[in-house]
PDB file of C-alpha atoms and ligand atoms in Angstrom:
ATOM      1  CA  UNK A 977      74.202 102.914 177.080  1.00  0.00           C
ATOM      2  CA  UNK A 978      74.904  99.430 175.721  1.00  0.00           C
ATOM      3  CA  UNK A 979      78.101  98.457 173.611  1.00  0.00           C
ATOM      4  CA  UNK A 980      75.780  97.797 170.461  1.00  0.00           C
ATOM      5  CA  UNK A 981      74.958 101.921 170.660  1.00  0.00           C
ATOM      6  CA  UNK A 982      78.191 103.188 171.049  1.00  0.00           C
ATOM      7  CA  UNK A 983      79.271 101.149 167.639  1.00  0.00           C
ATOM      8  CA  UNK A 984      75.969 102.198 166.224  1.00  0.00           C
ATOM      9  CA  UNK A 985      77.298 106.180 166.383  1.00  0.00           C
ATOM     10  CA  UNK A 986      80.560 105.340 165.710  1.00  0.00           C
ATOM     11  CA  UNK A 987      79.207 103.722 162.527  1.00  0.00           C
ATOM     12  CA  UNK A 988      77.461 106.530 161.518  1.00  0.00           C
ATOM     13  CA  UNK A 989      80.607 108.970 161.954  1.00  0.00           C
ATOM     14  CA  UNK A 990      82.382 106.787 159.805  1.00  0.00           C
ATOM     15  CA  UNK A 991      80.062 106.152 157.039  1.00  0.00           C
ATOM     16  CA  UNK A 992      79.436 110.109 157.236  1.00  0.00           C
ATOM     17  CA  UNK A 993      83.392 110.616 157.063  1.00  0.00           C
ATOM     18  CA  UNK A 994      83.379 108.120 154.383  1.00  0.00           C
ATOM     19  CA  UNK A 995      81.314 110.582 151.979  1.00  0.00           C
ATOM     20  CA  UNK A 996      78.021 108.395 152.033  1.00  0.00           C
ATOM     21  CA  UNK A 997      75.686 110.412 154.060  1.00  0.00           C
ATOM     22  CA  UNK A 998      74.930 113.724 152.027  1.00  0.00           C
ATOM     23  CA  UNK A 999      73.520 116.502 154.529  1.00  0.00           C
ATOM     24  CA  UNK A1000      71.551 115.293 157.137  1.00  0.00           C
ATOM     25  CA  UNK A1001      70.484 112.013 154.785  1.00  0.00           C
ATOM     26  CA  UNK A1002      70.948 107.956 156.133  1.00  0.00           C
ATOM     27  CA  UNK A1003      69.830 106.227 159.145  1.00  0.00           C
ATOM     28  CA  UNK A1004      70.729 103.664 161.340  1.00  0.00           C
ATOM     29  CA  UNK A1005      69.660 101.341 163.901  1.00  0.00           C
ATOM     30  CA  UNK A1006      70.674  98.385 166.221  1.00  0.00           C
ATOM     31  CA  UNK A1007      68.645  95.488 167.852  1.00  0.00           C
ATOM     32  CA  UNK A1008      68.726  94.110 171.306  1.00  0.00           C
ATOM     33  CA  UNK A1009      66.115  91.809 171.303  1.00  0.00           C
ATOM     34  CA  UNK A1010      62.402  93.157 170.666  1.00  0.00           C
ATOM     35  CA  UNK A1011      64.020  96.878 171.148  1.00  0.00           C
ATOM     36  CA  UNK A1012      65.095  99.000 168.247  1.00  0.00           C
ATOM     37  CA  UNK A1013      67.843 102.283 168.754  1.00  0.00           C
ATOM     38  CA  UNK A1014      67.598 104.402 165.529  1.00  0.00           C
ATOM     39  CA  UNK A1015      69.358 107.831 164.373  1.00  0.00           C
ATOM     40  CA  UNK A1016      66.323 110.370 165.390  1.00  0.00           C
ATOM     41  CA  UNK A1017      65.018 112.291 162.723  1.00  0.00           C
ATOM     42  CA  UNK A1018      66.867 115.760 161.581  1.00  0.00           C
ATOM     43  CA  UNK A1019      70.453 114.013 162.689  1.00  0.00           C
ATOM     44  CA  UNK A1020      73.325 114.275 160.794  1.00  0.00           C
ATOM     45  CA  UNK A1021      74.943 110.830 160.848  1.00  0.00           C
ATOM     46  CA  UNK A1022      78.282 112.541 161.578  1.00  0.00           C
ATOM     47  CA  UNK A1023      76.685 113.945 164.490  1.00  0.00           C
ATOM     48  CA  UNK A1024      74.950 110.544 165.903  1.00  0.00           C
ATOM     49  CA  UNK A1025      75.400 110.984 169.717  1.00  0.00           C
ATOM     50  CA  UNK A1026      74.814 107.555 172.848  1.00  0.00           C
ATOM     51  CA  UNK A1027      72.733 110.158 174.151  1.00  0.00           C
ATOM     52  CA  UNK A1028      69.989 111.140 171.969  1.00  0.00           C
ATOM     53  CA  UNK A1029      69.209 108.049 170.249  1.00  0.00           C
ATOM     54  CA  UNK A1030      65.374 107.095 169.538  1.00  0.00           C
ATOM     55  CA  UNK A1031      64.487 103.860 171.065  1.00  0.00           C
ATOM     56  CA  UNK A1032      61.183 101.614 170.165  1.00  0.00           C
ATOM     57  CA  UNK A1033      59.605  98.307 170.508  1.00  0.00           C
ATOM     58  CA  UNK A1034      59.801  96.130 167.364  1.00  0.00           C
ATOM     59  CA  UNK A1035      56.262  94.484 167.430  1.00  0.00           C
ATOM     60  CA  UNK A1036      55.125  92.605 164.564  1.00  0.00           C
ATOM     61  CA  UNK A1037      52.775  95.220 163.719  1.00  0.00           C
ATOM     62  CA  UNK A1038      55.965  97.332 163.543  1.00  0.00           C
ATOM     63  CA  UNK A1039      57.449 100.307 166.109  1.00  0.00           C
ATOM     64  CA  UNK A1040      56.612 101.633 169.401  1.00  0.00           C
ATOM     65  CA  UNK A1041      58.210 104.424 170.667  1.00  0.00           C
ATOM     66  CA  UNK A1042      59.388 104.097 174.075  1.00  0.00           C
ATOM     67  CA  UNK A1043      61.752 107.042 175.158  1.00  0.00           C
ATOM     68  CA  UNK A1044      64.328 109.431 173.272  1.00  0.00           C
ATOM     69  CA  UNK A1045      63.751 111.802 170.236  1.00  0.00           C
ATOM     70  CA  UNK A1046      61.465 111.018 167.404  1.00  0.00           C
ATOM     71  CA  UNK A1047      63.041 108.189 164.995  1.00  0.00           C
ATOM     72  CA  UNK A1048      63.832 109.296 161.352  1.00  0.00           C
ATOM     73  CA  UNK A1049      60.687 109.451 159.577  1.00  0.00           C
ATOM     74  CA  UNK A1050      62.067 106.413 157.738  1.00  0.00           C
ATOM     75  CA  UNK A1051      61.737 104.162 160.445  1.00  0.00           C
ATOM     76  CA  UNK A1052      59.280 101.919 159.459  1.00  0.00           C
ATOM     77  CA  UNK A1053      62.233 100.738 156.195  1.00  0.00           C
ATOM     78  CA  UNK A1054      64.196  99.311 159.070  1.00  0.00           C
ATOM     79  CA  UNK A1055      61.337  97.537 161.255  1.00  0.00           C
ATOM     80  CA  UNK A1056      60.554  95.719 157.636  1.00  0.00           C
ATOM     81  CA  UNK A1057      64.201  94.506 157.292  1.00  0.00           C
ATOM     82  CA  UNK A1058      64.320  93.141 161.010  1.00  0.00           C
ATOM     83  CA  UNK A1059      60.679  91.566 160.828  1.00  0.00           C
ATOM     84  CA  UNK A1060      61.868  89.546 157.638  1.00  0.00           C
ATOM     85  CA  UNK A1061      65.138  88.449 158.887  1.00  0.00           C
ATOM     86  CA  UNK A1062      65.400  87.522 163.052  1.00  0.00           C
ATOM     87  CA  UNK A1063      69.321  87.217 162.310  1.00  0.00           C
ATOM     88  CA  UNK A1064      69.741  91.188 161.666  1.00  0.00           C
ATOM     89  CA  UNK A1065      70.776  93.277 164.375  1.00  0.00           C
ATOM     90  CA  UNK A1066      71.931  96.017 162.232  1.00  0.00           C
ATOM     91  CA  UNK A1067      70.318  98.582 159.231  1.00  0.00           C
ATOM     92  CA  UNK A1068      71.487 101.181 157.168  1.00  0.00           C
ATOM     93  CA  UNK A1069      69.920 103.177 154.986  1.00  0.00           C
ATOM     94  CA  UNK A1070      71.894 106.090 153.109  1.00  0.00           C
ATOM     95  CA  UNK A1071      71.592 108.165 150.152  1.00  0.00           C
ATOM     96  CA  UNK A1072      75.298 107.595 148.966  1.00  0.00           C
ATOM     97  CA  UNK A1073      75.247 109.346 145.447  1.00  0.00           C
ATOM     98  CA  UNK A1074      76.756 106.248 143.399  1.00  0.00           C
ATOM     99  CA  UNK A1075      73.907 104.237 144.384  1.00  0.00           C
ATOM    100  CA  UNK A1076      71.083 106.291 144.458  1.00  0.00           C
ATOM    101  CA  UNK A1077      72.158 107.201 140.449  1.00  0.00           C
ATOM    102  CA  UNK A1078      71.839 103.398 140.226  1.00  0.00           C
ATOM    103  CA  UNK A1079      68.422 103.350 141.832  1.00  0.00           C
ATOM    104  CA  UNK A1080      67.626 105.556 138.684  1.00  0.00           C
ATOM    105  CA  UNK A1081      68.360 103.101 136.213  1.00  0.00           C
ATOM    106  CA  UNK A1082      66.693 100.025 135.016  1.00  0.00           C
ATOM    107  CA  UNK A1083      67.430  97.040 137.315  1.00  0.00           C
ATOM    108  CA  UNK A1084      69.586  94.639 135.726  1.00  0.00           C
ATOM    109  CA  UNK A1085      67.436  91.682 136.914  1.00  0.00           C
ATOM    110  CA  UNK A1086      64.163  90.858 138.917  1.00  0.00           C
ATOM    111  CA  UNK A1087      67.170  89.985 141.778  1.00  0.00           C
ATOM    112  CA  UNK A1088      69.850  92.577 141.330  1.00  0.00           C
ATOM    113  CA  UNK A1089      69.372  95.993 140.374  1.00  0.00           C
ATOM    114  CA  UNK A1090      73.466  95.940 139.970  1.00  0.00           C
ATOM    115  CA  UNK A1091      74.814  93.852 137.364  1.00  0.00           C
ATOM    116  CA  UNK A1092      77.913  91.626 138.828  1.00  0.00           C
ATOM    117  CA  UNK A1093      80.490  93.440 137.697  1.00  0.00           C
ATOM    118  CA  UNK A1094      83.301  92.559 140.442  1.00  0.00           C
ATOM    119  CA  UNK A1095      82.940  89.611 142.938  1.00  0.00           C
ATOM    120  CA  UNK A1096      82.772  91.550 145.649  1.00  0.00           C
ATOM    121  CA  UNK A1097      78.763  92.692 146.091  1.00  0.00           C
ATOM    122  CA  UNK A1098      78.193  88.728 144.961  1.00  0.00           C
ATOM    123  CA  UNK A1099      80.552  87.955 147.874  1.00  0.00           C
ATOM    124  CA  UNK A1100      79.382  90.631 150.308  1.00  0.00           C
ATOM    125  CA  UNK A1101      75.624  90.877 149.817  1.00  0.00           C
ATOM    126  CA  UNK A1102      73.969  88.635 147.209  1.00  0.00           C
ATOM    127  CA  UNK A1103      70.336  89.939 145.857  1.00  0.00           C
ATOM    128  CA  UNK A1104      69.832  93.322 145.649  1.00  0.00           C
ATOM    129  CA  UNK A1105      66.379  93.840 144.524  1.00  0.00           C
ATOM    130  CA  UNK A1106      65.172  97.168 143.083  1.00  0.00           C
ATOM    131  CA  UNK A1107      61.624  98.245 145.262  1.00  0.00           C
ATOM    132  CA  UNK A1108      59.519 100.293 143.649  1.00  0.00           C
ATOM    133  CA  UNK A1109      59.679 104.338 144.152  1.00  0.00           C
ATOM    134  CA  UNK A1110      57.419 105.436 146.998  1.00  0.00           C
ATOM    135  CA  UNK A1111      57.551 109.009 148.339  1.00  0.00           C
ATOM    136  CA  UNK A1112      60.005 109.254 151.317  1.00  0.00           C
ATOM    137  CA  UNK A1113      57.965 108.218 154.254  1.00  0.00           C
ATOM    138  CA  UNK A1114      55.215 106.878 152.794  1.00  0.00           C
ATOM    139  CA  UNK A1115      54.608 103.106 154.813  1.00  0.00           C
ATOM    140  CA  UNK A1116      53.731 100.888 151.482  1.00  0.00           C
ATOM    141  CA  UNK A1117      57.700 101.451 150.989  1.00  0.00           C
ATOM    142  CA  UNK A1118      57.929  98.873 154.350  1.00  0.00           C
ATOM    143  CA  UNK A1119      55.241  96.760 152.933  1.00  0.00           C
ATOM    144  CA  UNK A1120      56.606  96.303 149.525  1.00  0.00           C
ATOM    145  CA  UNK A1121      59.452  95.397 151.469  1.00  0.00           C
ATOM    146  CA  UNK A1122      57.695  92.532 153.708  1.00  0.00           C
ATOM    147  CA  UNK A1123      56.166  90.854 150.339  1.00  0.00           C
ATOM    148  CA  UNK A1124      59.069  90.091 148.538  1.00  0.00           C
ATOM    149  CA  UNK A1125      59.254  86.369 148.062  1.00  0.00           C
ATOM    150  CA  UNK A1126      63.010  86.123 147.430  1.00  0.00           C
ATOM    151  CA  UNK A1127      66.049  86.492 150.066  1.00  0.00           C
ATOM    152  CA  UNK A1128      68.108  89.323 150.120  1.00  0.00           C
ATOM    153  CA  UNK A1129      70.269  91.396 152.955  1.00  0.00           C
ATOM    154  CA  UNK A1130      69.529  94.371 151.231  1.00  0.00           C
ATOM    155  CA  UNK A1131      67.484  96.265 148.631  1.00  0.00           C
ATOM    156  CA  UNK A1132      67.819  99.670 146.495  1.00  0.00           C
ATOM    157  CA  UNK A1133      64.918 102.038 146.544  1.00  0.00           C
ATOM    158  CA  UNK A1134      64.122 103.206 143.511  1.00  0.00           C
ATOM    159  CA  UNK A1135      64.730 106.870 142.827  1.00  0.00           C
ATOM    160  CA  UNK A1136      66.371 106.899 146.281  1.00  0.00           C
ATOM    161  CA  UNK A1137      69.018 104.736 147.779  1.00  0.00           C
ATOM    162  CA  UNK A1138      70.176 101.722 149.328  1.00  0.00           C
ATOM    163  CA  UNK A1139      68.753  99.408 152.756  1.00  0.00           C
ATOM    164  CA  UNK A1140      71.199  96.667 153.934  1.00  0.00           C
ATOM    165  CA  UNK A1141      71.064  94.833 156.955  1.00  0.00           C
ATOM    166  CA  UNK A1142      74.208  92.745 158.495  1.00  0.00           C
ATOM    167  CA  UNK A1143      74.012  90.496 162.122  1.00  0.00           C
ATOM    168  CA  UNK A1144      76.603  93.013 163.299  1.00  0.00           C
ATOM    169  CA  UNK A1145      77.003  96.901 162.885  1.00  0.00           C
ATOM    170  CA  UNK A1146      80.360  95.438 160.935  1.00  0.00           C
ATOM    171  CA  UNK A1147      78.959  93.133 158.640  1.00  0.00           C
ATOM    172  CA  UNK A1148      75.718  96.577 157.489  1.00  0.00           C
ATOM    173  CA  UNK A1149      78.353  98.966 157.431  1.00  0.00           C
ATOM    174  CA  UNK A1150      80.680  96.776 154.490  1.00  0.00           C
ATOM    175  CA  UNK A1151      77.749  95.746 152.604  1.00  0.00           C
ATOM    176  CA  UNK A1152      76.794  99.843 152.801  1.00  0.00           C
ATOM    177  CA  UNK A1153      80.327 100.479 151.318  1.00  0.00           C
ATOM    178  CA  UNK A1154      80.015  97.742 148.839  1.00  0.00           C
ATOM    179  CA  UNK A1155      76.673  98.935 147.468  1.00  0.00           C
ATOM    180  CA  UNK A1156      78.274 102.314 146.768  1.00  0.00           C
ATOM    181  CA  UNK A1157      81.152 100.618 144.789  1.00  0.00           C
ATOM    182  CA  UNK A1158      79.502  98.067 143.311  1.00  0.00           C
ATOM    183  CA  UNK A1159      76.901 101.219 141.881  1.00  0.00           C
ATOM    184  CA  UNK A1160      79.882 103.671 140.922  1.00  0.00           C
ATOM    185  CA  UNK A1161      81.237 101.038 139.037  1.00  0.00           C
ATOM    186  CA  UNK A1162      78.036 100.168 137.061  1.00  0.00           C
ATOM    187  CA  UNK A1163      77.516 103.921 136.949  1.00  0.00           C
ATOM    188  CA  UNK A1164      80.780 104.482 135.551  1.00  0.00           C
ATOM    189  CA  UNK A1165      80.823 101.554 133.132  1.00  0.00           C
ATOM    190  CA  UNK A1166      76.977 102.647 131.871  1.00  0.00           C
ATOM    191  CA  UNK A1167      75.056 100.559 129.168  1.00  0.00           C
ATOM    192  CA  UNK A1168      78.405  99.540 127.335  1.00  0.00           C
ATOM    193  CA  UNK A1169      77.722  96.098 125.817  1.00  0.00           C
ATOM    194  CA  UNK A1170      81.122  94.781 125.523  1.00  0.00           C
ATOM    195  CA  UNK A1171      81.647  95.018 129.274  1.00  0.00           C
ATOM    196  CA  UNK A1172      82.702  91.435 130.469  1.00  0.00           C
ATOM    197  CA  UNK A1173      79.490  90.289 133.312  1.00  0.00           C
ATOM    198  CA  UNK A1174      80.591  87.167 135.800  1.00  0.00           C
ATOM    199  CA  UNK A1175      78.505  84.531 134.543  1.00  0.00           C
ATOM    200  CA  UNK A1176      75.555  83.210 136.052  1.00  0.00           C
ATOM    201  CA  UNK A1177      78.133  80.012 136.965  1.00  0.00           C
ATOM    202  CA  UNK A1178      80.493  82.049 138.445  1.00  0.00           C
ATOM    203  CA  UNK A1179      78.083  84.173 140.178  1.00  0.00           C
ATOM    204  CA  UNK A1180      76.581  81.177 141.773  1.00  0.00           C
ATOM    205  CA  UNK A1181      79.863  79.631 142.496  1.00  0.00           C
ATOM    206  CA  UNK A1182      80.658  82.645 144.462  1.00  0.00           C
ATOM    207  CA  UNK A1183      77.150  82.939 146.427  1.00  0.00           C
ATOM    208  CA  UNK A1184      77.078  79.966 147.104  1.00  0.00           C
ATOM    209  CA  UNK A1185      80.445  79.745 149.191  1.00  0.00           C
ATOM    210  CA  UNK A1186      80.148  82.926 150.751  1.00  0.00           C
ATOM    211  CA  UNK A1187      76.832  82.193 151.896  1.00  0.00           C
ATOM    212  CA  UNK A1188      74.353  84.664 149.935  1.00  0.00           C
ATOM    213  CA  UNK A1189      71.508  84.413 148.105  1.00  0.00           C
ATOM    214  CA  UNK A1190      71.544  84.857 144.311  1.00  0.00           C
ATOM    215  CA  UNK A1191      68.515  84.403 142.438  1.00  0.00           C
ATOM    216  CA  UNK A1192      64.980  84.268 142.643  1.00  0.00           C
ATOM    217  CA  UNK A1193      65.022  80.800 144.349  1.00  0.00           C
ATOM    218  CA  UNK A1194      64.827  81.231 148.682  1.00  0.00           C
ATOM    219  CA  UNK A1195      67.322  79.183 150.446  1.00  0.00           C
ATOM    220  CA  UNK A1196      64.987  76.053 150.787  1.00  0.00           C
ATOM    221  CA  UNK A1197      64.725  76.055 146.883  1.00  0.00           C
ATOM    222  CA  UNK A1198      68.625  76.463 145.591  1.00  0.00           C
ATOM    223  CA  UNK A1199      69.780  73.510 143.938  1.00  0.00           C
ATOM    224  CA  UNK A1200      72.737  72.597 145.822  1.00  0.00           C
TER     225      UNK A1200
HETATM  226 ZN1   ZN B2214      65.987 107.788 152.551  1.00  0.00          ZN
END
């Protein structure tokens, strides 16, 4: 089994030891080219194993199962991040408590459903648009996914947790973590007007020399 699987399991260990995958909740998957290895469905992150991984064809029209269990019934969330982005080699999905009480909440804007609150998710991640609730499974989630206009390595599902992608197990695993902190602190702050925001300058500042996207503009359209 290729390097890319083993630190896709040892991922999901540590994200599981970490607290952020409740029961048998989260997913994961790697890319290697058109081929997609995802936590099967009714796996405990914890319990992730080289051996029983689910692995499918990434199509444009979306998976293909090719050998191994079933994938998690929330497949077709991942296949939508890698079809937008050709850089991502790496998903998670979890439903880390912080951030799915976040997913709850009003977004703060069309682009973040987190206000900026710390540098860090600015830093880290950039947009983090809230996507409209859709029962778990059901495959509009994917395509409300595909048609937003704006960039963004990751989203929050309303009423039900966060999707982040990174170009290396690494890079979706921190941005993971940083959702969840970035959400417990909003959560724990709450709708308390005289808590101090970054500005929109500083926010910029920092997106723009870390490399994210902040805003509704794409890449092509930020004022440099
Ligand atoms: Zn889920």
């Amino acid at each position: 089994m290729s390097t890319v699987v083993q630190q896709m399991c040892r991922a999901g260990k540590h994200l599981a030891e970490l607290g952020l995958s409740p029961g048998s909740s989260g997913n994961i998957s790697v890319r290697e080219g058109d081929r997609l290895y995802l936590s099967p469905t009714g796996v405990a992150l914890a319990d992730l194993d080289e051996g029983s991984v689910a692995v499918t064809a990434l199509s444009p029209n979306g998976l293909d199962p090719l050998s191994g269990p079933r994938p998690s019934k929330e497949a077709s969330l991942h296949a939508a991040m890698y079809l937008r982005d050709p850089s991502v080699t790496c998903v998670v999905h979890l439903h880390s408590t912080y951030a799915v009480a976040a997913s709850c909440l009003p977004p703060w804007t069309a682009y973040s459903a987190l206000p900026p609150l710390t540098p860090y998710l600015v830093m880290r991640l950039g947009n983090l648009p809230l996507v409209p609730y859709r029962a778990p499974g059901d495959p509009s989630q994917a395509q409300l996914i595909g048609d937003l206009t704006l960039d963004f390595h990751g989203v929050l599902l309303q009423n039900h947790g966060p999707v982040v992608t990174g170009v290396d197990v690494q890079q979706a695993v921190d941005r993971a973590v940083e959702v969840e902190v970035a959400a417990r602190t909003a959560v724990l702050i709450g709708d308390r007007p005289r808590a101090r925001l970054l500005s929109e300058q500083e926010c910029r500042a920092l997106a723009r020399h870390h490399g994210q996207p902040w805003g509704l503009a794409t890449a092509e359209e930020t004022p440099t």
